[in-house]
Coordinates of N, CA, C and O in Angstrom, one line a residue:
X263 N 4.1 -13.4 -19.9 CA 4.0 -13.4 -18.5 C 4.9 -12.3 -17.9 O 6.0 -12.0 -18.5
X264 N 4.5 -11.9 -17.1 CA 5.4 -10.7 -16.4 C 5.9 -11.1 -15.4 O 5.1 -11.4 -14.5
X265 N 7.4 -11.1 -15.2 CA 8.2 -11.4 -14.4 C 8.5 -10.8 -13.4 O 9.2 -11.3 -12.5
X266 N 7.9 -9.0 -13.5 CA 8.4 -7.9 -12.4 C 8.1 -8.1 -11.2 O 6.9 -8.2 -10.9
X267 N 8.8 -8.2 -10.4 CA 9.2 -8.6 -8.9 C 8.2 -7.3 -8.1 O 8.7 -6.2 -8.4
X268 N 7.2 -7.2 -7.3 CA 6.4 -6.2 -6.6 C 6.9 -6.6 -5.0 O 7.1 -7.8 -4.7
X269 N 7.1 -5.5 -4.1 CA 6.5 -5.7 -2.8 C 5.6 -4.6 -1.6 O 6.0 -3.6 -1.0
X270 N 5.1 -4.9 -1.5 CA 4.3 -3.7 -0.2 C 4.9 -4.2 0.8 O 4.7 -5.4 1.2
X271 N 5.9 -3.1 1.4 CA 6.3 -3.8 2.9 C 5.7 -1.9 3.9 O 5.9 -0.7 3.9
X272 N 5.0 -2.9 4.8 CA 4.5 -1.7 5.8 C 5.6 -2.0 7.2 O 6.1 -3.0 7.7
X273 N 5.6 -0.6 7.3 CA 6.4 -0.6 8.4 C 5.4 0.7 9.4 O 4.9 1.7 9.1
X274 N 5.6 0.1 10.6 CA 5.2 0.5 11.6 C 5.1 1.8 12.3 O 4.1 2.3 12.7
X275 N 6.3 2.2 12.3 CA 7.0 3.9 12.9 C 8.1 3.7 12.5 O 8.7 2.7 12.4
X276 N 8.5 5.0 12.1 CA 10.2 5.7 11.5 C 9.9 7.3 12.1 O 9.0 8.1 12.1
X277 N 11.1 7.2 12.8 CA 11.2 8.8 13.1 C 12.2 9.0 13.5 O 12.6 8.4 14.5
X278 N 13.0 9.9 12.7 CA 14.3 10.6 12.6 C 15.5 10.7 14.1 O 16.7 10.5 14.3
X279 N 14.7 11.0 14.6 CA 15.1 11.1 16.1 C 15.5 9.9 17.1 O 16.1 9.7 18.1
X280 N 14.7 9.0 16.2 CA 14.8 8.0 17.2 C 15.7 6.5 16.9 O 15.1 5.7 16.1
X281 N 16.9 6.1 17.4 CA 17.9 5.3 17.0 C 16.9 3.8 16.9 O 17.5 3.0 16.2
X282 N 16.2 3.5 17.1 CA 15.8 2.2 17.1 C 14.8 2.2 15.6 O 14.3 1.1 15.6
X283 N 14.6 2.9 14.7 CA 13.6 2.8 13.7 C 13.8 2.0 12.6 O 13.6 2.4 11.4
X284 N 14.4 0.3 13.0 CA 14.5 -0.5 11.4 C 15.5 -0.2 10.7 O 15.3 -0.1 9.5
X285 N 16.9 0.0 11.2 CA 17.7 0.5 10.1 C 18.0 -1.0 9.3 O 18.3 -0.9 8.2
X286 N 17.9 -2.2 9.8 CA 18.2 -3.5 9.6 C 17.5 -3.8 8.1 O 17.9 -4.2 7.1
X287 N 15.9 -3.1 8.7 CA 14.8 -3.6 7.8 C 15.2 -2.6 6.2 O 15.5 -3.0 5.1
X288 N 14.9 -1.1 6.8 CA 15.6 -0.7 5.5 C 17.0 -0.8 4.5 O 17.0 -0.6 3.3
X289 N 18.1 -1.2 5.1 CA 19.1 -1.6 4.8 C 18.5 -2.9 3.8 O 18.9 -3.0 2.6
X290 N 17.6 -3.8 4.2 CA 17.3 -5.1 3.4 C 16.4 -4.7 2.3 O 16.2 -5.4 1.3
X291 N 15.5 -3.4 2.7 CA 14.4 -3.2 1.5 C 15.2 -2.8 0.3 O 14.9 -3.2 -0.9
X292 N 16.6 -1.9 0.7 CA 17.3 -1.4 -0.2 C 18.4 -2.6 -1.6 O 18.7 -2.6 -2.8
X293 N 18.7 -3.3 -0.3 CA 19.0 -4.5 -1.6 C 18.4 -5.1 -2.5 O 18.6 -5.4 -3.6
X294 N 17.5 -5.3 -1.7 CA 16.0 -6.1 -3.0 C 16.0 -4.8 -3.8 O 16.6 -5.0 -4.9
X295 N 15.5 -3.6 -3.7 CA 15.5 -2.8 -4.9 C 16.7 -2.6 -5.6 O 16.6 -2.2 -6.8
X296 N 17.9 -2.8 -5.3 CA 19.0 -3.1 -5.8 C 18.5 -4.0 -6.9 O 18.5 -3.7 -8.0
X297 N 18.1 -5.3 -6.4 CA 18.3 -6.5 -7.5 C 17.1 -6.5 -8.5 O 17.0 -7.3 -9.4
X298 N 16.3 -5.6 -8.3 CA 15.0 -4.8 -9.4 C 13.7 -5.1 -9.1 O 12.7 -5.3 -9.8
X299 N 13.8 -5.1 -7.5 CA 12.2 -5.6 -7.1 C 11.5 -4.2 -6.7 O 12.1 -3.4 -5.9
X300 N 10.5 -4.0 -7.3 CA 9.8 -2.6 -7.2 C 9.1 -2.4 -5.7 O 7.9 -2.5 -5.6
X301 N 9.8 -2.0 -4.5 CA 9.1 -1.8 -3.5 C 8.1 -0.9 -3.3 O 8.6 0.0 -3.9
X302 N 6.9 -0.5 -2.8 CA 6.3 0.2 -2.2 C 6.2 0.4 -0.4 O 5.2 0.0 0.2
X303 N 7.0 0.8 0.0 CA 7.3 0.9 1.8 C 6.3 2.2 2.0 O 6.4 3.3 1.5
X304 N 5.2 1.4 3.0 CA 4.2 1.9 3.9 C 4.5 2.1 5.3 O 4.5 1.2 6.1
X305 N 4.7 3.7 5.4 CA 4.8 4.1 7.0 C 3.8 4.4 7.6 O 3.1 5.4 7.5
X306 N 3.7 3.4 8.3 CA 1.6 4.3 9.5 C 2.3 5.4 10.2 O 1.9 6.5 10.2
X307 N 3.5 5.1 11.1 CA 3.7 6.4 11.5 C 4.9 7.1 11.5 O 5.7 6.9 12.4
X308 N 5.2 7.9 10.5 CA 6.1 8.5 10.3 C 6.2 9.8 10.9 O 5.3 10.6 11.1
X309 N 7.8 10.0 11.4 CA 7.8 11.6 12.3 C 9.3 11.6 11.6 O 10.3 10.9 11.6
X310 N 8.9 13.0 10.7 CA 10.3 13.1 9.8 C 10.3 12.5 8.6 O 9.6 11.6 8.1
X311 N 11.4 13.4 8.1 CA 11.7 12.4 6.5 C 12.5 11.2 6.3 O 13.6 11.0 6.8
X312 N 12.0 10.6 5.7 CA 13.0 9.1 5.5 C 14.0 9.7 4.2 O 13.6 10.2 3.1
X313 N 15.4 9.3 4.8 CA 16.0 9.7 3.1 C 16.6 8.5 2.7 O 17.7 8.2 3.1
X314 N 15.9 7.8 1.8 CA 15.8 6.6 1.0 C 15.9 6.6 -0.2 O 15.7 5.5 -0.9
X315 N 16.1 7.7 -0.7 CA 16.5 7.5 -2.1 C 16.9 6.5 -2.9 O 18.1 6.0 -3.0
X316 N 15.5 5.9 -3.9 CA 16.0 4.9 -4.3 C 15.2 5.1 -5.7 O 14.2 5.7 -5.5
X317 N 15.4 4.6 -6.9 CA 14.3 4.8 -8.4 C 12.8 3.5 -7.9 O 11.6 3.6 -8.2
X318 N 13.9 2.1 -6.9 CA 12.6 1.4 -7.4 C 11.8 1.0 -5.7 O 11.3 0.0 -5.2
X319 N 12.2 2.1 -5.2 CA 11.5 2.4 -3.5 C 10.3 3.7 -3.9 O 10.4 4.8 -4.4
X320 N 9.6 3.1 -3.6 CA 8.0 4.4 -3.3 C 8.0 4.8 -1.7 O 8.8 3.9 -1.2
X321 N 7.9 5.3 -1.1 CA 7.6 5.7 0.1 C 6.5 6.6 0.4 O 6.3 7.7 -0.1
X322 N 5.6 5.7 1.5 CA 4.4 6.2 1.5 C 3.9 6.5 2.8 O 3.2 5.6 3.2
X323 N 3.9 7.5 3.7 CA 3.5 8.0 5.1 C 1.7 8.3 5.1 O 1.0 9.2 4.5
X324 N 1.7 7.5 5.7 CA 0.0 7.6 6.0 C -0.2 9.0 6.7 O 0.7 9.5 7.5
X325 N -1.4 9.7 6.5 CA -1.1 11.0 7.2 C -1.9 11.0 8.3 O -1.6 11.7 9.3
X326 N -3.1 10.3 8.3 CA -4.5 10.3 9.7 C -3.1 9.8 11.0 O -2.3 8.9 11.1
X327 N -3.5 10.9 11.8 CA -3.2 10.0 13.4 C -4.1 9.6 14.3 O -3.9 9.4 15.5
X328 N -5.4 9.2 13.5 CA -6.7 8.5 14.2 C -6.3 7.1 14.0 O -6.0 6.7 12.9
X329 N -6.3 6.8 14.6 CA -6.3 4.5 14.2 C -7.5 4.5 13.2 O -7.2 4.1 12.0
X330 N -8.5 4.7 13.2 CA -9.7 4.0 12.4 C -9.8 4.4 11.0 O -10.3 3.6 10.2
X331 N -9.4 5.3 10.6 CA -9.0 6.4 9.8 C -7.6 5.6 8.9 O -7.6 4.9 7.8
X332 N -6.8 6.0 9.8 CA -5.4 5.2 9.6 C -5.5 3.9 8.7 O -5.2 3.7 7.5
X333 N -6.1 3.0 9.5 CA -7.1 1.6 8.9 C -7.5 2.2 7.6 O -6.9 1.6 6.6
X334 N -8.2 3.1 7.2 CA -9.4 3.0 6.1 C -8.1 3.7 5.1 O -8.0 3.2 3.9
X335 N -7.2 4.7 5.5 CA -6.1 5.3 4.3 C -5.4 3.8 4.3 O -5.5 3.5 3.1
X336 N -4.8 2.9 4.8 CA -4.2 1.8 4.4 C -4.8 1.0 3.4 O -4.3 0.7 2.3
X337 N -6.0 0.6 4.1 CA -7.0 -0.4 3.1 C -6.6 0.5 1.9 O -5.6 0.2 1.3
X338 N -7.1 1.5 1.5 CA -7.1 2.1 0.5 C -5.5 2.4 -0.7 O -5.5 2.5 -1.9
X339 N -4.4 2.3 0.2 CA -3.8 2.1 -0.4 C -3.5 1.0 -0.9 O -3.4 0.8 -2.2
X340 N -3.3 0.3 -0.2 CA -3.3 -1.6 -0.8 C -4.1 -2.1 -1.8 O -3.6 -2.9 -2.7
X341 N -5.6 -1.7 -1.8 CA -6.2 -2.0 -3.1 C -5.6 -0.7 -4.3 O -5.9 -0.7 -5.4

């Protein structure tokens, strides 16, 4: 049985510029990857680079800025 700890956590907007973007949330994604849970963190709207450096953080910015589109690159990553 495989014990490896997975999570997709989507997050909303991150952008560089802007003081309110989840520092709380990523501060928490980063401990769980600490303790060996393999994150995948999904940005729909990213403005800027996230520097998150981490071995078991993925970081994934959606690139469509259509909503319907947006939708169809998410589904797509998720499966």
């Amino acid at each position: 049985m495989n014990n490896e700890k997975k999570l997709i956590y989507i997050l909303n907007h991150y952008s560089i510029t802007d003081a309110t973007h989840f520092t709380h949330i990523l501060y928490l994604l980063k401990v769980m990857a600490d303790k060996g849970v393999q994150i995948a963190l999904v940005i729909e709207k990213l403005e800027g680079e996230l520097e998150l450096n981490h071995h078991n953080i993925k970081i994934i910015g959606l690139k469509s800025k259509t909503p319907i589109i947006r939708h169809v690159e998410l589904f797509g990553i998720l499966i």
